[in-house]
CSV table of C-alpha atoms in Angstrom, one decimal:
chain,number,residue,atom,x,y,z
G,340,UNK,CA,118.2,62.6,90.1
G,341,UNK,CA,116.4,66.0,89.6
G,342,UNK,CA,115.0,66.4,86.2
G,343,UNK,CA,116.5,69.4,84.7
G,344,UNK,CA,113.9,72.4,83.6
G,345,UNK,CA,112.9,72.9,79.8
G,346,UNK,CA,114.5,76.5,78.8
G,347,UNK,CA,111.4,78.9,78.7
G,348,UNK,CA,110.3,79.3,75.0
G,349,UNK,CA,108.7,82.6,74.2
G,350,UNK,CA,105.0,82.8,72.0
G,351,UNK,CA,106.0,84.4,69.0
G,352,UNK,CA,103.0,86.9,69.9
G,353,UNK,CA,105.4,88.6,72.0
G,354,UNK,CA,107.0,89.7,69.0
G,355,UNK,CA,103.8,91.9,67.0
G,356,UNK,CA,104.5,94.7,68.0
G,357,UNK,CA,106.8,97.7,66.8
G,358,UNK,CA,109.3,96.6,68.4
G,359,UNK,CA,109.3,93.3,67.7
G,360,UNK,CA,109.5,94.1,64.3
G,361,UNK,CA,112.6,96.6,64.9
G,362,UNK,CA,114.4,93.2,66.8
G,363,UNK,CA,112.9,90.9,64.0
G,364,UNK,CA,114.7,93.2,61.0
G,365,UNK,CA,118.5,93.1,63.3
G,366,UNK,CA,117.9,89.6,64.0
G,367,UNK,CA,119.9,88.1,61.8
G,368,UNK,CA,123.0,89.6,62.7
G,369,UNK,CA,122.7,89.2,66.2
G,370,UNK,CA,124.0,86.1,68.3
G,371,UNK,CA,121.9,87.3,70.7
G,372,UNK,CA,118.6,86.5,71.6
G,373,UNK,CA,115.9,89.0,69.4
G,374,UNK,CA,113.6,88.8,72.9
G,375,UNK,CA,116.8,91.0,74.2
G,376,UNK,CA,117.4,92.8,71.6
G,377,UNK,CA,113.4,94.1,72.0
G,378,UNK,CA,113.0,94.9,75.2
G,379,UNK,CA,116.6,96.7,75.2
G,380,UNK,CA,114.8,99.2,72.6
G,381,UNK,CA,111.7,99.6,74.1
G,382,UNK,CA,113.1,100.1,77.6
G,383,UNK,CA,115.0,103.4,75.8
G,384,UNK,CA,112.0,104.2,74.0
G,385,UNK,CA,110.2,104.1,77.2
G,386,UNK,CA,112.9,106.4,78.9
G,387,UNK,CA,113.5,108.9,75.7
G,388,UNK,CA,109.4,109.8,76.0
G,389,UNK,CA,109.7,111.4,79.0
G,390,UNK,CA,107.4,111.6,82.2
G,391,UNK,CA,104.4,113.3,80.5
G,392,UNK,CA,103.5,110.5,78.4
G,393,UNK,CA,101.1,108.4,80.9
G,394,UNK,CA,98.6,105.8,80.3
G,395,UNK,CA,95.3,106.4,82.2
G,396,UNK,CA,94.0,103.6,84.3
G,397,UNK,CA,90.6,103.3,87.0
G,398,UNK,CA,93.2,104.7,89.8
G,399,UNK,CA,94.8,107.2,87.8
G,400,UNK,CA,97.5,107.8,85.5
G,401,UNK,CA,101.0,105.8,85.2
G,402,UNK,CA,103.8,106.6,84.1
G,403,UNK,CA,106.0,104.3,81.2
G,404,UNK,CA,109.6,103.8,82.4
G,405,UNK,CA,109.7,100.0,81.5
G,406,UNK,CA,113.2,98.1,83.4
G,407,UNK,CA,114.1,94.5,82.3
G,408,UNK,CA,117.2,92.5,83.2
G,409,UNK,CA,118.6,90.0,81.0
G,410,UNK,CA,119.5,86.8,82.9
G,411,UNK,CA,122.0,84.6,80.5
G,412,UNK,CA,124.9,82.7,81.6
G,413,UNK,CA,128.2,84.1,80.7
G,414,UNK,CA,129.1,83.8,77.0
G,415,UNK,CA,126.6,81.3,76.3
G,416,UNK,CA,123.5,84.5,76.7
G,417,UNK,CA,125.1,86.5,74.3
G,418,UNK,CA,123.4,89.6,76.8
G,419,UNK,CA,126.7,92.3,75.4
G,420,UNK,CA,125.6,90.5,71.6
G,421,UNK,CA,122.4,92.3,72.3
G,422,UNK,CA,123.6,95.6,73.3
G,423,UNK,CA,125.8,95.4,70.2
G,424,UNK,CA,122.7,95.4,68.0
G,425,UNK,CA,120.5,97.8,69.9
G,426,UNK,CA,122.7,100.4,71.2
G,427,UNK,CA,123.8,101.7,67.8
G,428,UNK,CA,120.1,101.8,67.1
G,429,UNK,CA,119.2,103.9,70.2
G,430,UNK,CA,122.3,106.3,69.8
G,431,UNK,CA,121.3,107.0,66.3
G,432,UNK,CA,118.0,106.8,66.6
G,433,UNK,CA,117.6,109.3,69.3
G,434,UNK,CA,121.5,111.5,69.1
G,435,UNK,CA,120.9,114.5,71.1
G,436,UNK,CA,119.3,113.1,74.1
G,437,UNK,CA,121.2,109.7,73.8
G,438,UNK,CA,124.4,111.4,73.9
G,439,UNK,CA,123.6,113.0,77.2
G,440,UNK,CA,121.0,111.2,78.8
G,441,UNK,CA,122.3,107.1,78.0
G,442,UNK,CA,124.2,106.1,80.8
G,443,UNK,CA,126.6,102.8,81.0
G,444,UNK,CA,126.8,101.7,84.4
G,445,UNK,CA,125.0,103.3,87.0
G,446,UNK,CA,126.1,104.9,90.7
G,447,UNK,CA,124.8,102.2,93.9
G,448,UNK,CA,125.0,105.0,96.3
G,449,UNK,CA,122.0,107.2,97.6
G,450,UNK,CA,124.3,110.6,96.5
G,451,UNK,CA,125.7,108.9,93.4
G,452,UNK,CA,122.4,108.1,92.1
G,453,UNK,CA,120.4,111.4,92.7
G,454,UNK,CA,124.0,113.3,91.4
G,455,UNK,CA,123.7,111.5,88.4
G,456,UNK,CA,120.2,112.3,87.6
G,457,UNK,CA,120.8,116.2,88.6
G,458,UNK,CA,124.0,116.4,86.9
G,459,UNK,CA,122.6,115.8,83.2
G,460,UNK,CA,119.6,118.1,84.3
G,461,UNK,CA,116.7,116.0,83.3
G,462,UNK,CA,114.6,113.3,85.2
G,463,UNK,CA,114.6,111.2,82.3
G,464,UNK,CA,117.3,108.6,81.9
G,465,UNK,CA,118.7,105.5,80.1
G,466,UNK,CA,120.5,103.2,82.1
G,467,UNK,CA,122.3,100.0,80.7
G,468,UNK,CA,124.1,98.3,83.5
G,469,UNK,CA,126.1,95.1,82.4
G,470,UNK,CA,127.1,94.8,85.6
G,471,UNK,CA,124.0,94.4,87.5
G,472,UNK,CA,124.9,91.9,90.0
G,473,UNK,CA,127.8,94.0,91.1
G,474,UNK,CA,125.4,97.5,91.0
G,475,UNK,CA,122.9,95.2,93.5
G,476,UNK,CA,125.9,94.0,95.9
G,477,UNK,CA,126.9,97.8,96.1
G,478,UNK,CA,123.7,99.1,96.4
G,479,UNK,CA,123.1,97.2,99.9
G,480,UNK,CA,125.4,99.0,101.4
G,481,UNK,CA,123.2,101.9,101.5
G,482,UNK,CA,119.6,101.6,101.8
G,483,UNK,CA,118.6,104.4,99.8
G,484,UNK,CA,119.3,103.0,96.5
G,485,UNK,CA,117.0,100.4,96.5
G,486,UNK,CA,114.0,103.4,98.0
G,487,UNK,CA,115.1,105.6,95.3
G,488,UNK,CA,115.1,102.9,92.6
G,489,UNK,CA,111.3,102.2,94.1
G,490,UNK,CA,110.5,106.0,94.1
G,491,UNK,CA,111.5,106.2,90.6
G,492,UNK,CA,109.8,103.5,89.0
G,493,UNK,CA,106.6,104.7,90.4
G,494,UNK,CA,107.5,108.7,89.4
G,495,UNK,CA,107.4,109.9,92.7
G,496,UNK,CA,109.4,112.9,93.6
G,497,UNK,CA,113.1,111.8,95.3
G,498,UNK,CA,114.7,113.7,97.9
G,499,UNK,CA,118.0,113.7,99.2
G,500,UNK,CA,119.2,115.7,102.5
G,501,UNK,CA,122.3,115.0,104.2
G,502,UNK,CA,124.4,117.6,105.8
G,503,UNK,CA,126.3,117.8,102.6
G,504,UNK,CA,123.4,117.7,100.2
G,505,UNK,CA,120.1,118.7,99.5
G,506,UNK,CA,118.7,117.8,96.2
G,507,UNK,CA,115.7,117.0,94.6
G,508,UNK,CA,114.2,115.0,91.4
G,509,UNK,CA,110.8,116.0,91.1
G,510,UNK,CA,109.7,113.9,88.3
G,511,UNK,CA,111.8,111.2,87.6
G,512,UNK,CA,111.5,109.1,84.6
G,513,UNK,CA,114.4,106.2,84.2
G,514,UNK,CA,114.7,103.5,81.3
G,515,UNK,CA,116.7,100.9,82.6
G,516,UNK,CA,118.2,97.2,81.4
G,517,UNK,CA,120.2,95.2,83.4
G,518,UNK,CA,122.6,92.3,82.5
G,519,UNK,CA,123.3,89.3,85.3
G,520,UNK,CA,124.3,85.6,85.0
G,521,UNK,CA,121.0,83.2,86.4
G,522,UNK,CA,122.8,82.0,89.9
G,523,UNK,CA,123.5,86.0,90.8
G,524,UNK,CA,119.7,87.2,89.8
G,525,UNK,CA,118.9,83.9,92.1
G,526,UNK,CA,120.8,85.5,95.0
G,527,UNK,CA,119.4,89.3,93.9
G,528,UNK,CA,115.8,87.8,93.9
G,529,UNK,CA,115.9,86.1,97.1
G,530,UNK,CA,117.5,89.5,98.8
G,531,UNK,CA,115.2,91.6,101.4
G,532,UNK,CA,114.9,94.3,98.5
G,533,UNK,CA,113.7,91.4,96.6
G,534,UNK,CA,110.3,90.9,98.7
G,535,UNK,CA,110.5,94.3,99.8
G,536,UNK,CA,109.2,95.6,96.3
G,537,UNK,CA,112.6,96.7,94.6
G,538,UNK,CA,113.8,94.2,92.3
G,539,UNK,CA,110.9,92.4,91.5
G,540,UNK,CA,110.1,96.2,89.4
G,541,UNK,CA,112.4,94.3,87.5
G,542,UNK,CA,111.1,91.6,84.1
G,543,UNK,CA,113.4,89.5,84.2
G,544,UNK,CA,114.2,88.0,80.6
G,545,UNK,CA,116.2,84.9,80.0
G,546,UNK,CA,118.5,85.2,77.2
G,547,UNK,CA,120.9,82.9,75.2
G,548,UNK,CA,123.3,82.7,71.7
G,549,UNK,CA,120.7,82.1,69.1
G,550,UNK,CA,122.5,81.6,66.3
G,551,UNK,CA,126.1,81.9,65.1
G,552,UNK,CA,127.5,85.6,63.0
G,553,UNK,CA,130.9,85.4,60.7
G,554,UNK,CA,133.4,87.5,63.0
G,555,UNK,CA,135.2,87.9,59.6
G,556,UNK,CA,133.6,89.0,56.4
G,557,UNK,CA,130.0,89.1,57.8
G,558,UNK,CA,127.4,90.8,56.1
G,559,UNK,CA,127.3,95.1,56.8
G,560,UNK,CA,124.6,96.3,59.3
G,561,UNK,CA,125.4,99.7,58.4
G,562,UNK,CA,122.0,100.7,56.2
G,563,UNK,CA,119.9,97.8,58.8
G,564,UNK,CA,120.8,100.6,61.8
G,565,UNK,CA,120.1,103.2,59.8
G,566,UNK,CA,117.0,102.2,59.1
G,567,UNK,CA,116.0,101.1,62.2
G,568,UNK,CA,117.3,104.1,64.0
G,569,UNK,CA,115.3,106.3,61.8
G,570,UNK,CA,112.3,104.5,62.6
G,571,UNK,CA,112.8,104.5,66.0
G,572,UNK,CA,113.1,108.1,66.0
G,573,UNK,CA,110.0,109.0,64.0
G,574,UNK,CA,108.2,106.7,66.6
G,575,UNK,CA,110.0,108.5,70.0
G,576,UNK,CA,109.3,111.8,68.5
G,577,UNK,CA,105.4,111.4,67.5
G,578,UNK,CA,104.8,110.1,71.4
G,579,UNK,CA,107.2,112.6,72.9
G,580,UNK,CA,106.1,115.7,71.2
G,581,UNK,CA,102.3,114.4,71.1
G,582,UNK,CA,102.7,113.9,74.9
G,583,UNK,CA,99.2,111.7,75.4
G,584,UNK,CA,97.5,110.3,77.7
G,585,UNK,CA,97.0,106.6,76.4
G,586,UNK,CA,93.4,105.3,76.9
G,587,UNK,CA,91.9,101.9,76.9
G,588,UNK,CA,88.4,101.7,75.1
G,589,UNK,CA,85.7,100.1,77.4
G,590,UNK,CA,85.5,97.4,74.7
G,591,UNK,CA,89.0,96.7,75.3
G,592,UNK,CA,88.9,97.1,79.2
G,593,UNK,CA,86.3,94.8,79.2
G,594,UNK,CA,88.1,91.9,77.3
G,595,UNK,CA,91.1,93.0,79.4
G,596,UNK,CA,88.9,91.7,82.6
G,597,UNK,CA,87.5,88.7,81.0
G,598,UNK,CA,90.7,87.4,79.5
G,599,UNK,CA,94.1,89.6,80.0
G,600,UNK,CA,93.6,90.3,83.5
G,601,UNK,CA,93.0,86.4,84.9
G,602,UNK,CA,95.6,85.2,82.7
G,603,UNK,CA,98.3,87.2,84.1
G,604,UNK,CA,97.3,86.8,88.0
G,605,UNK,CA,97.0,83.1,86.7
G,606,UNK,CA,100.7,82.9,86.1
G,607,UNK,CA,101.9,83.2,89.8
G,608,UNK,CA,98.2,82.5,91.8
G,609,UNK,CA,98.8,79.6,94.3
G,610,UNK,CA,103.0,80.2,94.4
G,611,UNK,CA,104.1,82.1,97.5
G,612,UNK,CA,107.5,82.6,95.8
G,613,UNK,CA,106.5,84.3,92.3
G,614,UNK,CA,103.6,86.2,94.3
G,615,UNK,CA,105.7,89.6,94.7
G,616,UNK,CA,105.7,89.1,90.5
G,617,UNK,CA,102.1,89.4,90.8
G,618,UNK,CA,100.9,93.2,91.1
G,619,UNK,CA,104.3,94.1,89.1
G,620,UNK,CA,103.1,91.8,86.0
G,621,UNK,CA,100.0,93.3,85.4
G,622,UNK,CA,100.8,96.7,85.3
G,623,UNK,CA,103.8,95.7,83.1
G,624,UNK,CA,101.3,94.0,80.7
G,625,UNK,CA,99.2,97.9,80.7
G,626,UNK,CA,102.9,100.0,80.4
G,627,UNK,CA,104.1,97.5,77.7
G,628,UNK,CA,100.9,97.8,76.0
G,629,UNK,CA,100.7,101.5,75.8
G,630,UNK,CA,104.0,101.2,74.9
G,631,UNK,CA,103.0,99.4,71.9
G,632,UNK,CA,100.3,102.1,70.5
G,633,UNK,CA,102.6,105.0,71.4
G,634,UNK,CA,104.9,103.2,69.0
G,635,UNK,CA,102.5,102.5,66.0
G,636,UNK,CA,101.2,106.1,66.9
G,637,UNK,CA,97.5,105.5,68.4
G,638,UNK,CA,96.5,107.0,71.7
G,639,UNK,CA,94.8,103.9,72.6
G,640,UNK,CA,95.1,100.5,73.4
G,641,UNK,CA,93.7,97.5,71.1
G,642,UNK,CA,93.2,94.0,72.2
G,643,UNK,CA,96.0,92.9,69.7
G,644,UNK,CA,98.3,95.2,72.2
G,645,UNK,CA,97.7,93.3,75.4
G,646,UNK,CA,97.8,89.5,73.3
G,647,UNK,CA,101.1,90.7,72.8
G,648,UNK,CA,102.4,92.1,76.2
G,649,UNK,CA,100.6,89.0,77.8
G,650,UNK,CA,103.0,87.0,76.0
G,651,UNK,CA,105.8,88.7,77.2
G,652,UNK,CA,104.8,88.9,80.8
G,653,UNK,CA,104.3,85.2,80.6
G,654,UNK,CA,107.7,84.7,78.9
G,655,UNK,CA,109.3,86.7,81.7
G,656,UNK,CA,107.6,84.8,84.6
G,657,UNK,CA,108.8,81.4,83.0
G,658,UNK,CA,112.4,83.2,83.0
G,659,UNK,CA,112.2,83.1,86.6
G,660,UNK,CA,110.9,79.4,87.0
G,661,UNK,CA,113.8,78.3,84.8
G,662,UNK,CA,116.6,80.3,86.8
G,663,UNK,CA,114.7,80.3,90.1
G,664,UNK,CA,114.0,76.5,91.4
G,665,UNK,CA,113.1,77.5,94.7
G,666,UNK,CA,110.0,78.6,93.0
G,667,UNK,CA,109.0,75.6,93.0
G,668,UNK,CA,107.1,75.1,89.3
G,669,UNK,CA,104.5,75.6,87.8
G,670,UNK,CA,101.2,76.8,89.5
G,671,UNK,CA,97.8,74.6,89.7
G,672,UNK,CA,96.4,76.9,86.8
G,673,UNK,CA,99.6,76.5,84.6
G,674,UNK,CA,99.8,72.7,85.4
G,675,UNK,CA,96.3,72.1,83.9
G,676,UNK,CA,96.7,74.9,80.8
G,677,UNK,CA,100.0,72.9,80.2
G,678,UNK,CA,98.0,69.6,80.3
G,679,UNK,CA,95.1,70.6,77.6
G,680,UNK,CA,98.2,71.8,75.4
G,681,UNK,CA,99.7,68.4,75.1
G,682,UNK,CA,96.9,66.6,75.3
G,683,UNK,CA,97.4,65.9,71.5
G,684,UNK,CA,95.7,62.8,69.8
G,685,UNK,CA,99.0,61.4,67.8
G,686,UNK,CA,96.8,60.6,64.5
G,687,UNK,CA,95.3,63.7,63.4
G,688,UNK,CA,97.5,66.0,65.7
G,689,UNK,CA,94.9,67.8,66.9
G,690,UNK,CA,94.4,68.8,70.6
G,691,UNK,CA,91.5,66.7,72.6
G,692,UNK,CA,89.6,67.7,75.3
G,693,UNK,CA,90.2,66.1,78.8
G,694,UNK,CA,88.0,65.3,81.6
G,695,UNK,CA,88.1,66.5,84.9
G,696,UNK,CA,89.1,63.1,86.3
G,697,UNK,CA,92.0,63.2,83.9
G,698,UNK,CA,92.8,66.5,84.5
G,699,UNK,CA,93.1,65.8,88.3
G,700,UNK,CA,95.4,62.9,87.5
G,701,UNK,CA,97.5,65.8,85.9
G,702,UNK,CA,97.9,67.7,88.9
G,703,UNK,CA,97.0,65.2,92.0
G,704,UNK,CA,94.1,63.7,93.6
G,705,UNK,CA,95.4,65.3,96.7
G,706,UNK,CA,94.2,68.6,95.2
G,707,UNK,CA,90.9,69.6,96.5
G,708,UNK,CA,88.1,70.0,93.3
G,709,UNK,CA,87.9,73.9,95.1
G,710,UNK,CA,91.2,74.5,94.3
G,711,UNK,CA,90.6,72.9,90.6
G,712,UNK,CA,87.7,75.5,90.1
G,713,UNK,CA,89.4,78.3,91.5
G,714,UNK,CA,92.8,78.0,89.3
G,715,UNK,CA,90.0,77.3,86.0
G,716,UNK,CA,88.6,80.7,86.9
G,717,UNK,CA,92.2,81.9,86.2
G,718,UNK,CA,91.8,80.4,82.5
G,719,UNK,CA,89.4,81.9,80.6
G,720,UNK,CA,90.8,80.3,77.5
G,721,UNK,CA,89.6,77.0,78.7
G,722,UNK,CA,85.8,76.1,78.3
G,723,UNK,CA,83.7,73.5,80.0
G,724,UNK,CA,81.5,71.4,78.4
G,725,UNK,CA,79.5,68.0,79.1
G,726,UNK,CA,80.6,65.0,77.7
G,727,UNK,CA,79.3,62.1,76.3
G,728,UNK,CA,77.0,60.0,78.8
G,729,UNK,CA,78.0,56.3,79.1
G,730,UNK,CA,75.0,55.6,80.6
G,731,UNK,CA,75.7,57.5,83.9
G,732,UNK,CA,76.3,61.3,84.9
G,733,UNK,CA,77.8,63.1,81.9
G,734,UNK,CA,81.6,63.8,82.5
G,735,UNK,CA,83.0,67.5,82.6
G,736,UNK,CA,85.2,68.2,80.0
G,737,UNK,CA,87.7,70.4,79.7
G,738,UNK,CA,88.9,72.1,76.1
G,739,UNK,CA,91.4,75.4,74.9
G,740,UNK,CA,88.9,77.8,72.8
G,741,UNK,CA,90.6,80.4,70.6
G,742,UNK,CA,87.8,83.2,72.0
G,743,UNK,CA,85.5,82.4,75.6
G,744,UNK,CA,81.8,83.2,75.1
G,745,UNK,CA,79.7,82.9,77.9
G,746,UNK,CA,77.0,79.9,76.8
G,747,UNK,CA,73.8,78.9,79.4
G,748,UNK,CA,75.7,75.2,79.5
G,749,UNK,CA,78.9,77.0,80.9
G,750,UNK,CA,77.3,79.4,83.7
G,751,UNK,CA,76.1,76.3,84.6
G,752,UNK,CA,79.0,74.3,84.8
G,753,UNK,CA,80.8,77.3,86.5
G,754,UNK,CA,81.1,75.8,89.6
G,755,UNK,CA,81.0,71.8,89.2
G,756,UNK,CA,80.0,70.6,92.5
């Protein structure tokens, strides 16, 4: 019998972060999952900023349209629950453009999709489709949608010429959250569109009840939303009427290298089926990050920033282990980070180091000590160290450190032979 998968559990790192403290403060009235309820506001605060707000990377500039789809089975995600609590907050929060430009539901045809961005006379949208597995089994009847949806995630020009239409969307900028039960993202994911770069522009987020609200007689949210909205307009207006480039301090970029960076390709090296995740998480982790100053008003990006997105990106590519089982687990890299996490001595309940030998019991003396070394240079966070001689050759140990600093003993242990 197949051992069923642990649900995902998110770092509460995910959370600091503006947003995370917006979702932390409706929380309590939500059944939904708070994970939901943030990335629902920061996906409209993404959109209501516009196209000029960018953050600057070594090839360039990017644009911030953030897209996330909330993967929860049917009355046990509580996905509408979420839309309950955030949507008052967006409409409030941002009234003039989120009476025109927030869209429920969105057109699956090539036309229908540029129409609807022409016909409210802006490139910048919020789309909420509840419906999203319906929207994707429409969409593949005509293959435009899905170069569109590509074109517009990226914030290249779109064009549309038939012999009935000519139009054009020269800077498109779309916010956009999408609801679907786990067995239809698993049909949506494993689609052509899927590998061919479309949905995978996606984070998927899983999503379930979280706790359980009075239908009757429950508390009034009205002054929460209020207050919420309000700060989620100061914030949208600072970024959108600041319109800045977001940097990232070489301090930070370096650290981003060192630790950020590796973590991230970590999560899906070694898997053929999460490696169209790959290039898509790590610029989510710098748009979610610039997200994240824009919205405590800095310019630039801190280290505290990407902690945070990180833990989020991670979150998200757990969501697709746990609703996707042809992906087959956890990588080598995860397998052993998930080792030295448990590896808990039951007296003092502290974490101990392991050795290598142990750690290849872990994952498999059929893996190769290559491999080993190659998924430990995808972990930063873990250090090794010589052990304790028992007379013979010194065993390599293996131990999670809060910060890695480069020490003689580990450049030489860097590649254990």
């Amino acid at each position: 019998m197949a051992t069923k998968k642990a649900t995902p559990v998110i770092d509460e790192t995910a959370f600091d972060n503006p947003f995370g403290d917006l979702a932390e403060a409706l929380d309590p009235y939500c059944e939904g999952a708070k994970v939901g309820v943030m990335v629902t506001l920061m996906s409209a605060f993404s959109a209501y900023i516009g196209p000029e707000v960018r953050v600057e990377t070594g090839r360039g500039t990017s644009p911030l349209a953030c897209w996330f789809v909330l993967v929860g089975v049917s009355g046990k995600g509580r996905k509408g629950a979420t839309a309950r609590a955030s949507m008052p907050v967006i409409k409030n929060g941002f009234k003039a453009w989120g009476a025109a430009h927030v869209i429920h539901g969105f057109q699956a045809t090539g036309l229908g999709f540029m129409t609807t961005l022409t016909e409210h006379r802006s490139s910048s949208l919020f789309v909420i489709e509840e419906e999203m597995d319906t929207f994707v089994a429409n969409a593949k009847r005509d293959v435009k949608v899905g170069v569109y949806l590509r074109k517009a995630w990226d914030g290249e020009a779109i064009t549309h010429k038939t012999a009935k239409a000519d139009m054009e969307v020269s800077n498109p900028h779309i916010g956009f959250i999408g609801h679907v039960q786990p067995k239809n993202w698993g049909a949506i994911s494993g689609s052509k569109d899927a590998t061919g770069g479309t949905y995978n522009r996606f984070l998927a987020v899983y999503v379930e009840k979280s706790k359980r609200v009075p239908v009757f007689g429950g508390p009034d949210t009205t002054e929460v939303v209020r207050a919420a909205a309000e700060q989620l307009q100061r914030l949208g207006f600072w970024a959108r009427e600041t319109q800045p480039v977001v940097k990232v301090p070489a301090e930070v970029a370096a650290r981003f290298e060192e630790h950020h960076r590796p973590v991230c390709e970590g999560l899906t090296e070694d898997n053929e089926a999460l490696s169209e995740m790959a290039e898509r998480a790590l610029a989510y982790m710098i748009r979610i990050s610039a997200l994240y100053a824009l919205a405590d008003r800095r310019t630039e990006i801190t280290v505290e920033d990407l902690d945070s997105a990180l833990a989020l990106i991670k979150y998200s590519v757990d969501s697709v282990r746990y609703v996707l089982p042809e992906t087959g687990g956890e990588s080598l890299s995860q397998k052993i980070l998930h080792a030295l996490e448990d590896n808990i001595d039951m007296e003092s309940m502290e974490r101990v180091p392991m050795s290598m030998t142990e750690v290849w019991d872990v994952v498999g003396r059929n893996v190769k000590l290559v491999e080993i070394n190659r998924a430990l240079g995808q972990l930063p966070q873990v250090e090794r160290f010589k052990g304790e001689s028992s007379g013979g050759r010194p065993p390599i140990m293996l131990r999670l450190v809060e910060e890695t600093e480069e020490t003689e003993e580990a450049e030489e242990l860097e590649t254990v032979a």
